[in-house]
Tab-separated table of C-alpha atoms in Angstrom:
chain	number	residue	atom	x	y	z
A	1	MET	CA	85.541	87.148	-4.889
A	2	THR	CA	86.661	88.266	-8.351
A	3	PHE	CA	86.142	91.607	-10.045
A	4	THR	CA	83.725	90.034	-12.560
A	5	ASN	CA	81.335	89.214	-9.703
A	6	ILE	CA	80.723	92.880	-8.841
A	7	ASP	CA	77.429	94.361	-10.007
A	8	LEU	CA	77.995	97.858	-11.423
A	9	ASN	CA	74.805	99.049	-9.697
A	10	LEU	CA	76.408	98.279	-6.342
A	11	LEU	CA	79.176	100.736	-7.149
A	12	ARG	CA	76.578	103.381	-8.050
A	13	VAL	CA	74.967	102.846	-4.643
A	14	PHE	CA	78.365	103.050	-2.936
A	15	ASP	CA	79.129	106.298	-4.763
A	16	ALA	CA	75.771	107.841	-3.792
A	17	VAL	CA	76.182	106.901	-0.124
A	18	MET	CA	79.708	108.317	-0.095
A	19	ARG	CA	78.325	111.581	-1.461
A	20	GLU	CA	75.431	111.863	0.945
A	21	LEU	CA	76.628	109.933	4.032
A	22	ASN	CA	72.944	109.258	4.544
A	23	LEU	CA	71.012	106.252	3.170
A	24	THR	CA	67.717	108.085	2.715
A	25	ARG	CA	69.308	110.931	0.763
A	26	ALA	CA	71.312	108.441	-1.300
A	27	ALA	CA	68.069	106.628	-2.150
A	28	ASP	CA	66.500	109.921	-3.257
A	29	GLN	CA	69.500	110.610	-5.482
A	30	LEU	CA	69.212	107.164	-7.082
A	31	ALA	CA	65.395	107.330	-7.382
A	32	THR	CA	65.040	104.158	-5.311
A	33	THR	CA	64.109	103.204	-1.744
A	34	GLN	CA	66.147	103.199	1.444
A	35	PRO	CA	65.724	99.393	1.924
A	36	ALA	CA	67.061	98.851	-1.613
A	37	VAL	CA	70.150	100.917	-0.755
A	38	SER	CA	70.626	98.943	2.485
A	39	ASN	CA	70.387	95.635	0.625
A	40	ALA	CA	72.903	96.775	-2.000
A	41	LEU	CA	75.367	97.801	0.725
A	42	LYS	CA	74.874	94.458	2.451
A	43	ARG	CA	75.869	92.651	-0.774
A	44	LEU	CA	78.850	94.935	-1.312
A	45	ARG	CA	80.029	94.466	2.283
A	46	TYR	CA	79.961	90.701	1.809
A	47	MET	CA	81.872	90.927	-1.483
A	48	LEU	CA	84.545	93.293	-0.159
A	49	GLY	CA	84.816	91.893	3.360
A	50	ASP	CA	84.483	95.321	4.984
A	51	GLU	CA	81.691	97.177	6.811
A	52	LEU	CA	82.230	100.206	4.487
A	53	PHE	CA	79.834	102.428	6.478
A	54	LEU	CA	79.155	102.719	10.203
A	55	ARG	CA	75.910	104.185	11.492
A	56	THR	CA	75.960	107.550	13.304
A	57	ALA	CA	73.275	109.725	14.867
A	58	HIS	CA	72.763	111.635	11.607
A	59	GLY	CA	73.629	109.082	8.914
A	60	VAL	CA	76.692	106.964	8.247
A	61	ARG	CA	80.469	107.310	8.498
A	62	PRO	CA	82.782	105.659	5.923
A	63	THR	CA	85.448	103.207	7.026
A	64	PRO	CA	89.070	103.697	5.913
A	65	ARG	CA	88.498	101.069	3.190
A	66	ALA	CA	85.500	103.010	1.830
A	67	ILE	CA	87.469	106.267	1.841
A	68	SER	CA	90.311	104.634	-0.086
A	69	LEU	CA	87.898	103.149	-2.660
A	70	GLN	CA	85.867	106.299	-3.330
A	71	PRO	CA	88.218	108.162	-5.752
A	72	ALA	CA	88.642	105.091	-7.980
A	73	VAL	CA	84.920	104.292	-7.985
A	74	ARG	CA	83.944	107.892	-8.793
A	75	SER	CA	86.505	108.158	-11.588
A	76	ALA	CA	85.433	104.814	-13.109
A	77	LEU	CA	81.739	105.729	-13.082
A	78	GLU	CA	82.411	109.117	-14.683
A	79	THR	CA	84.570	107.509	-17.382
A	80	LEU	CA	81.863	104.969	-18.188
A	81	GLU	CA	79.158	107.660	-18.319
A	82	ALA	CA	81.200	109.812	-20.664
A	83	ALA	CA	81.983	106.868	-22.954
A	84	ILE	CA	78.530	105.301	-23.117
A	85	VAL	CA	76.089	108.206	-23.059
A	86	PRO	CA	76.446	111.609	-24.765
A	87	GLU	CA	76.806	114.464	-22.272
A	88	ARG	CA	73.572	116.164	-23.331
A	89	ARG	CA	71.581	112.991	-22.803
A	90	ASN	CA	73.361	112.387	-19.511
A	91	LEU	CA	72.191	115.764	-18.224
A	92	ASN	CA	68.669	115.164	-19.449
A	93	GLU	CA	68.564	111.894	-17.500
A	94	ALA	CA	70.642	112.938	-14.483
A	95	ARG	CA	68.844	112.319	-11.199
A	96	ARG	CA	70.398	114.097	-8.262
A	97	ILE	CA	69.492	116.469	-5.469
A	98	LEU	CA	71.952	119.373	-5.423
A	99	ARG	CA	72.119	121.309	-2.160
A	100	LEU	CA	73.217	124.955	-2.386
A	101	CYS	CA	74.099	127.089	0.640
A	102	MET	CA	73.539	130.779	0.016
A	103	ALA	CA	71.976	133.877	1.545
A	104	ASP	CA	68.441	134.915	0.580
A	105	SER	CA	69.761	137.966	-1.252
A	106	THR	CA	72.056	135.836	-3.428
A	107	ALA	CA	69.253	133.379	-4.159
A	108	ALA	CA	66.989	136.253	-5.222
A	109	ILE	CA	69.601	137.297	-7.789
A	110	LEU	CA	70.422	133.877	-9.259
A	111	LEU	CA	67.425	131.560	-8.954
A	112	PRO	CA	64.851	133.317	-11.176
A	113	CYS	CA	67.132	132.824	-14.208
A	114	LEU	CA	68.542	129.467	-13.099
A	115	ILE	CA	65.283	127.524	-12.682
A	116	PRO	CA	64.126	127.753	-16.345
A	117	LEU	CA	67.542	126.435	-17.436
A	118	PHE	CA	67.125	123.437	-15.139
A	119	LYS	CA	63.800	122.603	-16.747
A	120	GLN	CA	65.260	122.959	-20.222
A	121	THR	CA	68.551	121.077	-19.827
A	122	ALA	CA	68.451	118.967	-16.638
A	123	PRO	CA	64.766	118.414	-15.814
A	124	LYS	CA	65.340	115.527	-13.386
A	125	LEU	CA	67.797	117.399	-11.166
A	126	LYS	CA	66.395	118.883	-7.975
A	127	LEU	CA	67.652	121.826	-5.941
A	128	GLN	CA	67.607	122.412	-2.208
A	129	ILE	CA	68.526	125.937	-1.055
A	130	LEU	CA	69.954	125.945	2.463
A	131	PRO	CA	70.797	128.967	4.639
A	132	LEU	CA	74.371	130.178	4.702
A	133	LEU	CA	75.076	130.293	8.427
A	134	ASN	CA	78.633	131.638	8.484
A	135	ARG	CA	81.543	132.889	6.380
A	136	ASP	CA	83.313	129.517	6.320
A	137	PRO	CA	81.277	126.674	4.750
A	138	ARG	CA	84.241	124.300	4.352
A	139	ASP	CA	83.143	121.899	7.103
A	140	ALA	CA	79.655	121.644	5.584
A	141	LEU	CA	81.177	120.827	2.198
A	142	VAL	CA	83.512	118.201	3.670
A	143	ARG	CA	80.625	116.601	5.609
A	144	THR	CA	78.469	116.625	2.403
A	145	GLU	CA	75.845	118.779	4.126
A	146	CYS	CA	75.861	120.920	0.979
A	147	ASP	CA	77.252	120.467	-2.528
A	148	LEU	CA	77.983	124.103	-3.400
A	149	ALA	CA	78.337	127.195	-1.225
A	150	ILE	CA	77.860	130.636	-2.760
A	151	GLY	CA	78.647	133.811	-0.879
A	152	TYR	CA	81.164	136.323	0.426
A	153	PHE	CA	84.093	134.308	1.813
A	154	PRO	CA	87.103	136.661	1.823
A	155	GLY	CA	88.998	134.875	4.594
A	156	VAL	CA	88.444	131.402	3.161
A	157	VAL	CA	89.359	132.395	-0.412
A	158	ALA	CA	92.520	134.138	0.826
A	159	GLN	CA	93.555	130.976	2.696
A	160	LEU	CA	92.808	128.712	-0.252
A	161	SER	CA	94.717	130.984	-2.628
A	162	ALA	CA	97.709	130.998	-0.276
A	163	GLU	CA	97.585	127.186	-0.033
A	164	GLN	CA	97.905	126.500	-3.742
A	165	GLU	CA	100.351	123.688	-3.107
A	166	VAL	CA	98.342	122.212	-0.232
A	167	ASP	CA	95.664	119.588	-0.878
A	168	SER	CA	92.814	121.240	1.039
A	169	GLY	CA	90.062	119.402	-0.843
A	170	ILE	CA	88.103	122.651	-1.325
A	171	CYS	CA	87.880	124.368	-4.718
A	172	HIS	CA	86.723	127.919	-5.421
A	173	SER	CA	85.807	130.180	-8.312
A	174	ALA	CA	84.729	133.827	-8.479
A	175	LEU	CA	81.096	134.292	-9.526
A	176	TYR	CA	80.456	138.059	-9.522
A	177	SER	CA	81.231	141.250	-7.625
A	178	GLY	CA	79.213	144.218	-6.445
A	179	GLU	CA	79.805	147.825	-5.404
A	180	TYR	CA	78.764	148.945	-1.926
A	181	VAL	CA	76.656	152.098	-1.557
A	182	CYS	CA	75.014	153.918	1.329
A	183	VAL	CA	71.232	153.582	1.154
A	184	MET	CA	68.513	155.619	2.892
A	185	ARG	CA	64.815	156.308	2.357
A	186	ARG	CA	64.116	158.704	-0.500
A	187	ASP	CA	62.848	161.505	1.797
A	188	HIS	CA	65.560	161.086	4.436
A	189	PRO	CA	66.929	164.444	5.721
A	190	LEU	CA	70.315	163.591	4.169
A	191	ALA	CA	68.894	162.462	0.822
A	192	ASN	CA	69.236	165.783	-0.978
A	193	THR	CA	72.178	167.337	0.838
A	194	GLU	CA	75.923	167.072	0.522
A	195	PHE	CA	76.833	163.743	2.105
A	196	SER	CA	80.014	164.130	4.136
A	197	LEU	CA	81.864	161.702	6.378
A	198	ASP	CA	80.652	163.683	9.420
A	199	HIS	CA	77.038	163.334	8.252
A	200	TYR	CA	77.560	159.617	7.837
A	201	CYS	CA	79.025	159.104	11.318
A	202	GLU	CA	76.376	161.212	13.046
A	203	ALA	CA	73.465	159.261	11.522
A	204	ASP	CA	71.895	156.065	12.925
A	205	HIS	CA	72.747	152.814	11.129
A	206	VAL	CA	71.523	149.247	10.615
A	207	VAL	CA	74.390	146.837	9.918
A	208	VAL	CA	74.216	143.466	8.155
A	209	ASN	CA	76.186	140.875	10.109
A	210	PHE	CA	75.714	137.088	10.007
A	211	SER	CA	76.903	136.744	13.603
A	212	GLY	CA	74.616	139.450	15.000
A	213	ARG	CA	77.447	141.767	16.004
A	214	LEU	CA	76.781	145.504	15.960
A	215	GLN	CA	79.672	146.207	13.611
A	216	GLY	CA	80.847	145.494	10.079
A	217	GLN	CA	83.602	146.292	7.595
A	218	ALA	CA	82.830	150.016	7.741
A	219	ASP	CA	83.468	150.165	11.483
A	220	LYS	CA	86.932	148.656	11.036
A	221	MET	CA	87.650	151.151	8.264
A	222	LEU	CA	86.465	154.118	10.341
A	223	ALA	CA	88.472	152.955	13.352
A	224	THR	CA	91.697	153.408	11.376
A	225	THR	CA	90.955	157.154	11.369
A	226	SER	CA	89.662	157.221	14.980
A	227	LEU	CA	86.066	157.722	13.778
A	228	GLN	CA	82.947	155.847	14.839
A	229	ARG	CA	79.396	155.584	13.538
A	230	HIS	CA	76.233	154.998	15.588
A	231	VAL	CA	74.935	151.462	14.908
A	232	VAL	CA	71.556	150.854	16.551
A	233	LEU	CA	70.502	147.600	14.880
A	234	SER	CA	72.059	144.418	13.433
A	235	VAL	CA	70.302	142.054	10.995
A	236	ASN	CA	71.573	139.012	9.109
A	237	GLN	CA	70.141	139.693	5.634
A	238	PHE	CA	70.607	142.601	3.230
A	239	HIS	CA	66.976	142.341	2.138
A	240	THR	CA	65.852	142.908	5.738
A	241	ALA	CA	68.137	145.942	6.013
A	242	ILE	CA	66.695	147.421	2.803
A	243	GLN	CA	63.138	147.082	4.105
A	244	ILE	CA	64.064	148.699	7.431
A	245	VAL	CA	65.854	151.579	5.727
A	246	ALA	CA	62.851	152.270	3.487
A	247	ALA	CA	60.616	152.699	6.559
A	248	SER	CA	62.944	154.555	8.955
A	249	ASP	CA	65.690	157.154	9.341
A	250	LEU	CA	68.405	154.485	9.506
A	251	LEU	CA	71.198	154.226	6.938
A	252	SER	CA	72.787	151.009	5.729
A	253	ILE	CA	75.574	149.785	3.449
A	254	VAL	CA	74.232	147.483	0.732
A	255	PRO	CA	75.589	146.152	-2.597
A	256	MET	CA	73.979	148.184	-5.383
A	257	HIS	CA	72.802	145.129	-7.328
A	258	LEU	CA	70.763	143.927	-4.335
A	259	ILE	CA	68.897	147.223	-4.171
A	260	VAL	CA	67.924	146.820	-7.829
A	261	ALA	CA	66.929	143.183	-7.254
A	262	SER	CA	64.777	144.121	-4.241
A	263	ARG	CA	62.490	146.202	-6.509
A	264	MET	CA	62.410	148.825	-3.752
A	265	GLU	CA	64.678	151.241	-5.604
A	266	PRO	CA	61.893	153.865	-6.088
A	267	LEU	CA	61.608	154.162	-2.287
A	268	LEU	CA	65.320	154.588	-1.707
A	269	LYS	CA	68.170	157.029	-2.238
A	270	CYS	CA	71.649	155.658	-2.872
A	271	LYS	CA	74.789	157.701	-2.224
A	272	PRO	CA	78.474	156.896	-2.704
A	273	LEU	CA	80.196	155.998	0.547
A	274	PRO	CA	82.344	158.801	1.996
A	275	PHE	CA	85.184	156.271	2.357
A	276	VAL	CA	86.460	153.321	0.337
A	277	LEU	CA	85.319	149.724	0.881
A	278	PRO	CA	86.576	146.797	-1.221
A	279	PRO	CA	83.954	145.408	-3.636
A	280	LEU	CA	81.732	142.576	-2.457
A	281	ARG	CA	83.076	139.477	-4.232
A	282	ILE	CA	80.794	136.450	-4.404
A	283	ASP	CA	82.527	133.082	-4.806
A	284	MET	CA	81.498	129.465	-5.343
A	285	LEU	CA	83.060	126.836	-3.076
A	286	TRP	CA	82.813	123.063	-3.542
A	287	HIS	CA	84.630	119.875	-2.579
A	288	GLU	CA	87.008	118.326	-5.080
A	289	ARG	CA	85.079	115.024	-5.009
A	290	ASP	CA	82.383	116.819	-7.049
A	291	GLY	CA	84.798	118.542	-9.407
A	292	ARG	CA	84.242	116.202	-12.372
A	293	ASP	CA	80.631	115.237	-11.684
A	294	LEU	CA	78.563	116.098	-14.761
A	295	SER	CA	75.568	117.656	-13.006
A	296	HIS	CA	77.805	119.598	-10.611
A	297	ARG	CA	79.976	120.905	-13.460
A	298	TRP	CA	76.871	121.933	-15.376
A	299	LEU	CA	75.461	123.753	-12.335
A	300	ARG	CA	78.667	125.725	-11.750
A	301	SER	CA	78.972	126.637	-15.422
A	302	THR	CA	75.310	127.645	-15.647
A	303	LEU	CA	75.521	129.802	-12.517
A	304	LYS	CA	78.527	131.593	-13.991
A	305	ASN	CA	76.660	132.170	-17.272
A	306	VAL	CA	73.635	133.521	-15.357
A	307	ALA	CA	75.861	135.911	-13.377
A	308	ASP	CA	77.750	137.063	-16.473
A	309	ALA	CA	74.489	137.767	-18.322
A	310	ASP	CA	72.974	139.813	-15.479
A	311	THR	CA	73.638	143.506	-16.169
A	312	ARG	CA	73.177	144.287	-12.458
A	313	LEU	CA	76.360	142.408	-11.596
A	314	SER	CA	79.854	143.799	-12.118
A	315	ALA	CA	82.183	141.810	-14.335
A	316	LEU	CA	85.143	140.257	-12.556
């Protein structure tokens, strides 16, 4: 085999399968069929003398040869795209399914402004919004289960920042931040009184915790002063907590911008917390293999522009 015998389309198929690690999803990305992807891989295997991908229960796993080839193939395809087709036209013609992991509350903030920009600039891109199941999405990014994770990842970002010289493969960028407030229903007994730390601790609370635990950041903060609040309920979404608070005597801690986005502000009373919590910082995380991809770069840039233009979000 010589290099001149390789069909460029075979490399595009290889690149898509390396991204997705699933033939059906790779076919969707390429706007073709799964048998066509299988046939292309069969030809490429014969040319390169390597299996390239091994079947697993949920897709395929790359061989060491495929892993070693991927950076060069991705770089070559991006260089050719940039040289042959103007970036604007590339975006207009880009066909890819981008999978974003984020909480419902984050999606409610970003998606209403993001979708019209997709239609205008990248009409053939598709989005899948997946649930954010924990505070560390790095494994999902490495396994290509999602392309971009958006959320509150303080532990992960701290580790990545401390590992600046280590090739972790995961990139991150701050998107926006929000101020925490204490929220209660508008006619709550504490709504129109002086709100002290004792009042706060004596009240009943609903806490937002992804893992279902009956504690959050506030409990750790209060424990440093030997204080404790009475948490009676745990939920995994801020929007759920806001709805519960509006219909009960429970208090909750919620980022102010989410209360505005919920459109339930007229039913609620917000008060400054009687102690200090760090701001809620929302970050984007992605794998370095997508760092130079045109559609991925456009998505990250557009999300940042949407966040910067939203007056509900604090500037970083």
